[in-house]
Tab-separated table of C-alpha atoms and ligand atoms in Angstrom:
chain	number	residue	atom	x	y	z
W	546	MET	CA	21.705	161.729	220.546
W	547	ARG	CA	20.152	163.828	223.298
W	548	THR	CA	16.091	163.197	224.419
W	549	ILE	CA	16.045	167.128	224.548
W	550	ASP	CA	18.475	169.758	223.790
W	551	TRP	CA	18.395	173.503	223.138
W	552	ARG	CA	19.229	174.585	219.431
W	553	GLY	CA	19.971	178.202	219.635
W	554	ASP	CA	16.340	179.520	219.709
W	555	HIS	CA	13.966	176.996	220.403
W	556	ILE	CA	13.795	173.121	222.467
W	557	GLU	CA	14.260	170.008	220.390
W	558	LEU	CA	13.099	166.933	221.567
W	559	ILE	CA	12.719	163.105	220.722
W	560	ASP	CA	8.980	162.115	220.040
W	561	GLN	CA	8.690	159.458	222.344
W	562	THR	CA	4.734	158.800	220.805
W	563	ARG	CA	6.482	157.706	218.007
W	564	LEU	CA	9.023	155.230	218.955
W	565	PRO	CA	9.841	152.319	218.625
W	566	GLY	CA	8.566	152.605	215.161
W	567	GLU	CA	10.290	155.755	214.513
W	568	LEU	CA	12.646	157.878	215.830
W	569	VAL	CA	12.154	161.887	215.059
W	570	THR	CA	12.230	165.006	216.460
W	571	LEU	CA	9.633	167.704	217.565
W	572	ARG	CA	10.531	171.385	216.980
W	573	ILE	CA	9.173	172.650	220.247
W	574	ASP	CA	9.135	177.203	219.456
W	575	THR	CA	6.346	178.172	222.450
W	576	VAL	CA	5.631	177.199	225.480
W	577	ASP	CA	1.812	175.780	224.415
W	578	ALA	CA	4.081	173.678	222.477
W	579	LEU	CA	5.815	172.402	224.928
W	580	VAL	CA	2.728	171.582	227.632
W	581	ASP	CA	0.916	169.961	224.669
W	582	ALA	CA	4.407	167.726	224.463
W	583	ILE	CA	4.277	167.098	228.351
W	584	THR	CA	0.721	166.364	228.870
W	585	ARG	CA	0.555	163.733	225.599
W	586	LEU	CA	3.974	162.361	226.674
W	587	ALA	CA	6.079	163.243	223.826
W	588	VAL	CA	8.508	163.785	226.580
W	589	ARG	CA	8.409	162.151	229.997
W	590	GLY	CA	10.151	161.040	232.813
W	591	ALA	CA	11.413	163.232	235.805
W	592	PRO	CA	14.963	164.191	235.025
W	593	ALA	CA	13.746	165.340	231.117
W	594	LEU	CA	10.542	166.776	232.618
W	595	GLY	CA	12.968	169.476	234.750
W	596	VAL	CA	15.183	170.064	231.716
W	597	ALA	CA	11.676	170.354	229.471
W	598	GLY	CA	10.487	172.924	232.223
W	599	ALA	CA	13.386	174.754	232.898
W	600	LEU	CA	13.969	175.129	229.216
W	601	GLY	CA	10.292	176.253	228.816
W	602	VAL	CA	10.795	179.517	231.211
W	603	ALA	CA	13.995	180.299	228.671
W	604	LEU	CA	11.485	180.217	225.989
W	605	ALA	CA	8.766	182.275	227.758
W	606	ALA	CA	11.591	184.791	229.007
W	607	ARG	CA	12.549	185.343	225.376
W	608	SER	CA	9.528	187.440	224.546
W	609	GLY	CA	11.118	190.524	226.950
W	610	ASP	CA	7.535	190.259	228.876
W	611	THR	CA	8.390	189.436	232.071
W	612	GLU	CA	4.791	188.919	233.560
W	613	GLN	CA	3.907	187.199	230.292
W	614	ALA	CA	6.961	184.635	230.992
W	615	ALA	CA	5.702	184.230	235.110
W	616	ARG	CA	2.188	183.361	233.805
W	617	GLN	CA	3.677	181.379	231.213
W	618	ALA	CA	6.146	179.568	233.776
W	619	GLU	CA	3.099	178.711	236.180
W	620	THR	CA	1.254	176.765	233.411
W	621	LEU	CA	4.400	174.584	232.605
W	622	ARG	CA	4.825	174.523	235.938
W	623	THR	CA	1.605	172.067	236.258
W	624	ALA	CA	1.463	170.611	232.730
W	625	ARG	CA	1.869	167.261	235.152
W	626	PRO	CA	1.509	167.175	238.897
W	627	THR	CA	3.253	163.930	240.145
W	628	ALA	CA	7.221	164.400	239.052
W	629	VAL	CA	8.468	167.393	241.352
W	630	ASN	CA	11.423	168.149	238.616
W	631	LEU	CA	9.395	169.967	236.652
W	632	ALA	CA	8.244	172.158	238.947
W	633	TRP	CA	12.064	172.171	240.168
W	634	GLY	CA	13.001	173.211	236.637
W	635	VAL	CA	10.346	175.627	236.289
W	636	ASP	CA	11.443	177.317	239.632
W	637	ARG	CA	14.863	177.252	238.827
W	638	ALA	CA	14.819	178.554	235.619
W	639	ARG	CA	11.854	181.420	236.630
W	640	ALA	CA	14.000	182.704	239.945
W	641	ARG	CA	16.178	184.224	236.932
W	642	LEU	CA	13.698	185.658	234.281
W	643	GLY	CA	14.341	189.396	236.672
W	644	GLU	CA	17.861	188.955	235.094
W	645	GLY	CA	16.599	189.005	231.781
W	646	PRO	CA	16.236	186.143	228.957
W	647	ASP	CA	20.371	185.476	228.493
W	648	ALA	CA	20.347	184.482	232.777
W	649	VAL	CA	17.521	182.291	232.595
W	650	LEU	CA	18.831	180.448	229.453
W	651	ALA	CA	22.225	180.043	231.265
W	652	GLU	CA	20.278	178.267	234.414
W	653	ALA	CA	17.847	176.203	231.863
W	654	LEU	CA	21.360	175.024	230.358
W	655	ASP	CA	22.599	174.203	233.699
W	656	ILE	CA	19.840	171.980	234.573
W	657	LEU	CA	20.833	170.546	231.005
W	658	ASP	CA	23.938	169.603	231.273
W	659	ALA	CA	24.033	168.733	234.933
W	660	ASP	CA	21.254	166.254	234.182
W	661	VAL	CA	24.353	164.089	231.835
W	662	ARG	CA	26.656	164.073	234.378
W	663	VAL	CA	24.317	163.174	237.333
W	664	ASN	CA	23.125	160.379	235.849
W	665	ARG	CA	26.478	158.965	235.008
W	666	ALA	CA	26.878	159.481	238.704
W	667	VAL	CA	23.597	157.406	239.648
W	668	GLY	CA	24.541	154.736	237.639
W	669	SER	CA	28.044	153.832	238.749
W	670	ARG	CA	27.046	154.570	242.269
W	671	GLY	CA	24.215	152.299	241.976
W	672	ALA	CA	26.109	149.574	240.039
W	673	ARG	CA	28.970	149.406	242.396
W	674	TRP	CA	26.400	149.154	245.536
W	675	LEU	CA	24.494	146.468	243.621
W	676	LEU	CA	28.108	144.562	242.703
W	677	ASP	CA	28.814	144.871	246.949
W	678	ALA	CA	25.729	143.903	248.126
W	679	LEU	CA	24.932	140.825	245.646
W	680	GLY	CA	28.158	139.507	243.640
W	681	ARG	CA	28.201	139.246	239.984
W	682	PRO	CA	25.901	138.896	237.685
W	683	VAL	CA	23.178	141.213	238.908
W	684	ASN	CA	19.930	139.976	237.003
W	685	VAL	CA	16.988	142.460	237.628
W	686	GLN	CA	13.750	143.371	236.621
W	687	THR	CA	12.565	146.696	235.894
W	688	HIS	CA	9.723	148.945	235.985
W	689	CYS	CA	8.449	151.765	233.205
W	690	ASN	CA	11.042	154.007	231.543
W	691	ALA	CA	13.923	155.615	233.787
W	692	GLY	CA	16.342	154.789	230.789
W	693	ALA	CA	18.167	157.839	228.604
W	694	LEU	CA	14.799	159.057	227.215
W	695	ALA	CA	13.705	160.064	230.858
W	696	CYS	CA	16.614	162.196	231.229
W	697	VAL	CA	18.812	163.599	229.041
W	698	GLU	CA	21.349	161.105	227.953
W	699	TRP	CA	21.965	157.349	229.955
W	700	GLY	CA	19.334	157.384	232.786
W	701	THR	CA	19.083	156.316	235.940
W	702	ALA	CA	17.247	152.894	236.513
W	703	LEU	CA	18.766	151.963	232.960
W	704	GLY	CA	21.523	154.155	234.001
W	705	VAL	CA	22.697	151.290	236.536
W	706	VAL	CA	22.099	148.920	234.218
W	707	ARG	CA	23.837	150.392	231.710
W	708	ALA	CA	27.031	150.733	234.203
W	709	LEU	CA	26.271	147.260	235.185
W	710	HIS	CA	26.654	145.886	231.615
W	711	ARG	CA	29.683	147.764	230.654
W	712	ASP	CA	31.072	146.466	233.668
W	713	GLY	CA	30.550	143.151	232.547
W	714	ALA	CA	28.393	142.507	235.540
W	715	LEU	CA	25.052	142.415	234.127
W	716	GLY	CA	23.268	139.088	233.779
W	717	HIS	CA	19.597	140.056	231.995
W	718	VAL	CA	17.138	142.574	232.588
W	719	TYR	CA	13.465	141.857	233.058
W	720	LEU	CA	11.160	144.434	231.844
W	721	ASN	CA	7.519	145.328	232.560
W	722	GLU	CA	5.324	146.609	229.809
W	723	THR	CA	4.178	149.348	231.759
W	724	ARG	CA	0.290	149.711	230.872
W	725	PRO	CA	-1.193	151.635	229.440
W	726	LEU	CA	1.000	153.576	227.666
W	727	LEU	CA	3.731	150.641	227.580
W	728	GLN	CA	6.956	153.041	228.387
W	729	GLY	CA	8.807	149.252	229.393
W	730	ALA	CA	7.305	147.633	225.865
W	731	ARG	CA	8.429	150.626	223.620
W	732	LEU	CA	10.680	152.674	225.167
W	733	THR	CA	12.929	150.286	227.330
W	734	ALA	CA	12.802	147.323	225.304
W	735	TRP	CA	13.989	150.183	222.240
W	736	GLU	CA	16.665	151.249	224.590
W	737	LEU	CA	17.983	147.760	226.102
W	738	ALA	CA	17.857	146.779	221.972
W	739	GLN	CA	19.846	149.941	220.702
W	740	ALA	CA	22.469	148.596	223.977
W	741	GLY	CA	22.768	145.461	223.098
W	742	ILE	CA	21.620	144.369	226.369
W	743	ALA	CA	19.453	141.067	226.864
W	744	HIS	CA	16.184	141.532	227.873
W	745	THR	CA	12.924	139.648	228.681
W	746	LEU	CA	9.482	141.937	228.178
W	747	VAL	CA	6.644	140.768	230.844
W	748	VAL	CA	3.160	141.480	231.287
W	749	ASP	CA	2.993	144.072	234.387
W	750	SER	CA	0.899	141.449	236.569
W	751	ALA	CA	4.124	138.901	235.972
W	752	GLY	CA	6.695	141.143	237.232
W	753	PRO	CA	6.223	140.207	240.890
W	754	SER	CA	5.567	136.448	239.287
W	755	VAL	CA	9.725	136.575	238.090
W	756	VAL	CA	10.812	138.349	241.297
W	757	ALA	CA	8.849	135.876	243.027
W	758	ARG	CA	10.496	132.505	241.147
W	759	GLY	CA	14.109	133.958	241.727
W	760	MET	CA	14.939	135.152	238.425
W	761	VAL	CA	16.168	138.095	239.184
W	762	ASN	CA	18.472	139.318	242.178
W	763	ALA	CA	17.274	142.861	242.365
W	764	VAL	CA	14.183	145.360	241.148
W	765	ILE	CA	15.700	148.302	240.007
W	766	VAL	CA	13.080	151.680	238.847
W	767	GLY	CA	13.575	155.196	238.964
W	768	ALA	CA	11.247	157.745	240.988
W	769	ASP	CA	8.773	160.566	240.042
W	770	ARG	CA	9.362	161.919	243.482
W	771	VAL	CA	10.857	161.098	246.968
W	772	ALA	CA	9.050	162.239	249.711
W	773	ALA	CA	10.666	163.340	252.945
W	774	ASN	CA	9.851	160.398	255.007
W	775	ARG	CA	11.448	157.957	251.939
W	776	ASP	CA	7.926	157.023	250.651
W	777	VAL	CA	8.603	156.690	246.749
W	778	ILE	CA	6.057	157.323	244.086
W	779	ASN	CA	6.696	156.067	240.799
W	780	LYS	CA	5.096	154.640	238.126
W	781	VAL	CA	2.026	152.495	238.495
W	782	GLY	CA	3.054	148.589	239.265
W	783	THR	CA	5.993	150.000	240.866
W	784	TYR	CA	4.513	148.970	244.550
W	785	PRO	CA	3.515	145.338	243.387
W	786	LEU	CA	7.116	144.998	242.537
W	787	ALA	CA	8.828	146.091	245.952
W	788	LEU	CA	5.963	144.023	248.122
W	789	ALA	CA	7.525	141.119	245.953
W	790	ALA	CA	10.917	142.176	246.448
W	791	ALA	CA	10.380	142.822	250.233
W	792	ARG	CA	8.970	138.674	250.383
W	793	ALA	CA	11.914	137.181	248.033
W	794	GLY	CA	14.213	138.866	250.327
W	795	ILE	CA	16.144	140.579	247.293
W	796	PRO	CA	17.097	144.517	247.166
W	797	PHE	CA	14.334	147.373	246.079
W	798	VAL	CA	16.503	150.360	244.661
W	799	VAL	CA	15.352	153.403	243.504
W	800	ALA	CA	17.814	154.741	241.293
W	801	ALA	CA	17.142	158.849	241.297
W	802	PRO	CA	18.274	162.381	241.067
W	803	GLU	CA	18.694	164.282	244.368
W	804	SER	CA	16.678	166.907	242.567
W	805	THR	CA	13.758	164.411	242.633
W	806	ILE	CA	13.987	164.033	246.786
W	807	ASP	CA	11.279	166.408	247.558
W	808	PRO	CA	11.954	168.137	251.476
W	809	ASP	CA	8.666	169.930	250.808
W	810	THR	CA	6.426	166.588	250.589
W	811	PRO	CA	6.403	165.033	254.080
W	812	ASP	CA	5.323	161.306	252.680
W	813	GLY	CA	3.533	159.687	250.023
W	814	SER	CA	-0.192	160.479	251.226
W	815	ALA	CA	0.847	163.993	250.108
W	816	VAL	CA	1.244	163.935	246.494
W	817	THR	CA	-1.004	164.669	243.731
W	818	ILE	CA	-1.085	161.488	241.765
W	819	GLU	CA	-2.076	162.096	238.093
W	820	VAL	CA	-5.106	160.251	236.971
W	821	ARG	CA	-5.454	160.345	233.194
W	822	ASP	CA	-7.823	160.246	230.682
W	823	PRO	CA	-9.759	156.754	230.992
W	824	ALA	CA	-9.706	156.999	227.042
W	825	GLU	CA	-5.863	155.695	227.065
W	826	MET	CA	-7.339	152.108	228.424
W	827	LEU	CA	-10.603	151.228	226.696
W	828	GLY	CA	-10.824	150.724	223.416
W	829	THR	CA	-12.716	147.938	221.183
W	830	HIS	CA	-11.142	145.171	223.855
W	831	THR	CA	-13.337	146.896	226.598
W	832	PRO	CA	-17.447	146.599	226.636
W	833	PRO	CA	-19.028	150.252	226.265
W	834	ASP	CA	-19.616	152.635	228.490
W	835	THR	CA	-17.193	150.489	231.157
W	836	ALA	CA	-15.837	152.763	233.579
W	837	ALA	CA	-11.897	153.107	234.234
W	838	LEU	CA	-9.879	154.933	236.727
W	839	ASN	CA	-6.099	155.554	235.255
W	840	LEU	CA	-4.378	156.374	237.825
W	841	ALA	CA	-0.359	157.017	236.234
W	842	PHE	CA	1.510	156.571	239.708
W	843	ASP	CA	1.455	154.841	243.038
W	844	VAL	CA	3.366	154.772	246.517
W	845	THR	CA	5.715	152.418	247.855
W	846	PRO	CA	6.233	152.597	251.206
W	847	ALA	CA	9.689	153.877	252.716
W	848	ASP	CA	9.993	150.635	254.399
W	849	LEU	CA	9.747	148.239	251.287
W	850	VAL	CA	12.644	150.170	249.759
W	851	THR	CA	16.228	148.876	250.602
W	852	ALA	CA	18.365	151.836	248.791
W	853	ILE	CA	17.931	154.780	247.437
W	854	VAL	CA	20.682	155.892	245.209
W	855	THR	CA	21.298	159.385	244.111
W	856	GLU	CA	24.846	161.209	242.657
W	857	ASP	CA	25.722	161.843	245.993
W	858	ARG	CA	24.789	159.004	248.188
W	859	VAL	CA	23.376	155.495	248.925
W	860	LEU	CA	20.835	156.275	251.585
W	861	THR	CA	19.869	152.731	252.927
W	862	ALA	CA	16.688	151.248	254.989
W	863	ARG	CA	16.303	153.049	258.691
V	1631	LIG	O1	4.375	158.915	233.402
V	1631	LIG	P1	6.030	158.754	232.641
V	1631	LIG	O2	6.615	157.645	231.632
V	1631	LIG	O3	6.381	159.964	232.887
V	1631	LIG	O4	6.507	158.120	234.114
V	1631	LIG	C1	7.803	157.966	234.070
V	1631	LIG	C2	8.213	157.306	235.403
V	1631	LIG	O5	7.450	156.698	236.276
V	1631	LIG	C3	9.819	156.851	235.526
V	1631	LIG	O6	10.077	155.867	236.354
V	1631	LIG	C4	10.191	158.239	236.695
V	1631	LIG	O7	9.783	159.524	235.516
V	1631	LIG	C5	11.744	158.227	236.564
V	1631	LIG	S1	12.355	158.661	235.399
V	1631	LIG	C6	14.307	158.261	235.324
């Protein structure tokens, strides 16, 4: 089942806020509904956001009102600020608005289909690189969800994990819960269970200790954006894992499509880091009126990144 797809005249996507309890889909008929799904993370993960952005412009184009569609595309483009793929997908589809709705849809479907191929290629290339570097079995630590649910199918970081598992070369996977919305505990754990991959959940702050205790021989994560200088922007909590990996002398590997590399972002300091509603962190476990800063992403400096694996190449440390 695809995370996101086009169904003739509307978008269908898995509602990720309902997993792992329920596997249900949402029917998306309007750009407003799509923006709502993106902001509440019903659809999330950089590659899936790229596809959602492009399909959203295809939805907007169906009205035949090009000016209105362009305005809606702009709203969609900024629904979340950090993952470059959202703007990339919107821009690719928006560039075809002048050619009519069919051309816009063709562009969006091209992005959708390419994502499937790209993720398979990232997964196989990443698995090969890790096997060459480490031998087997490969035990990995991951963070957030860079799996099928973050893409159309298969996944980037989890695509590498899936490829290792397919090739009988995977040992054990440790995954972080990923506070506060638990993409690791809810989504990655669900995907790994479905795939029959042995895994163990740890709290986010234990991830670096898993690395320090020698329980894994690589850290592998996805990315929301890779800057021109190769700084990596990903779910908050990635940076401590990179520090731990550097200290332990194990590879810190980023798996991402070429579309996540943004030549227009010079370095990590140029990226708008999404700050989400503090209400996601607060509740009955916190005293009333506690101030909270809900940073959704962090920046891992390029010098901590051992390799960036894309569908086309492996960029190793300079
Ligand atoms: O806030 P999210 O769940 O959209 O954050 C997702 C991540 O940080 C992923 O690691 C990243 O988008 C890569 S997904 C292949």
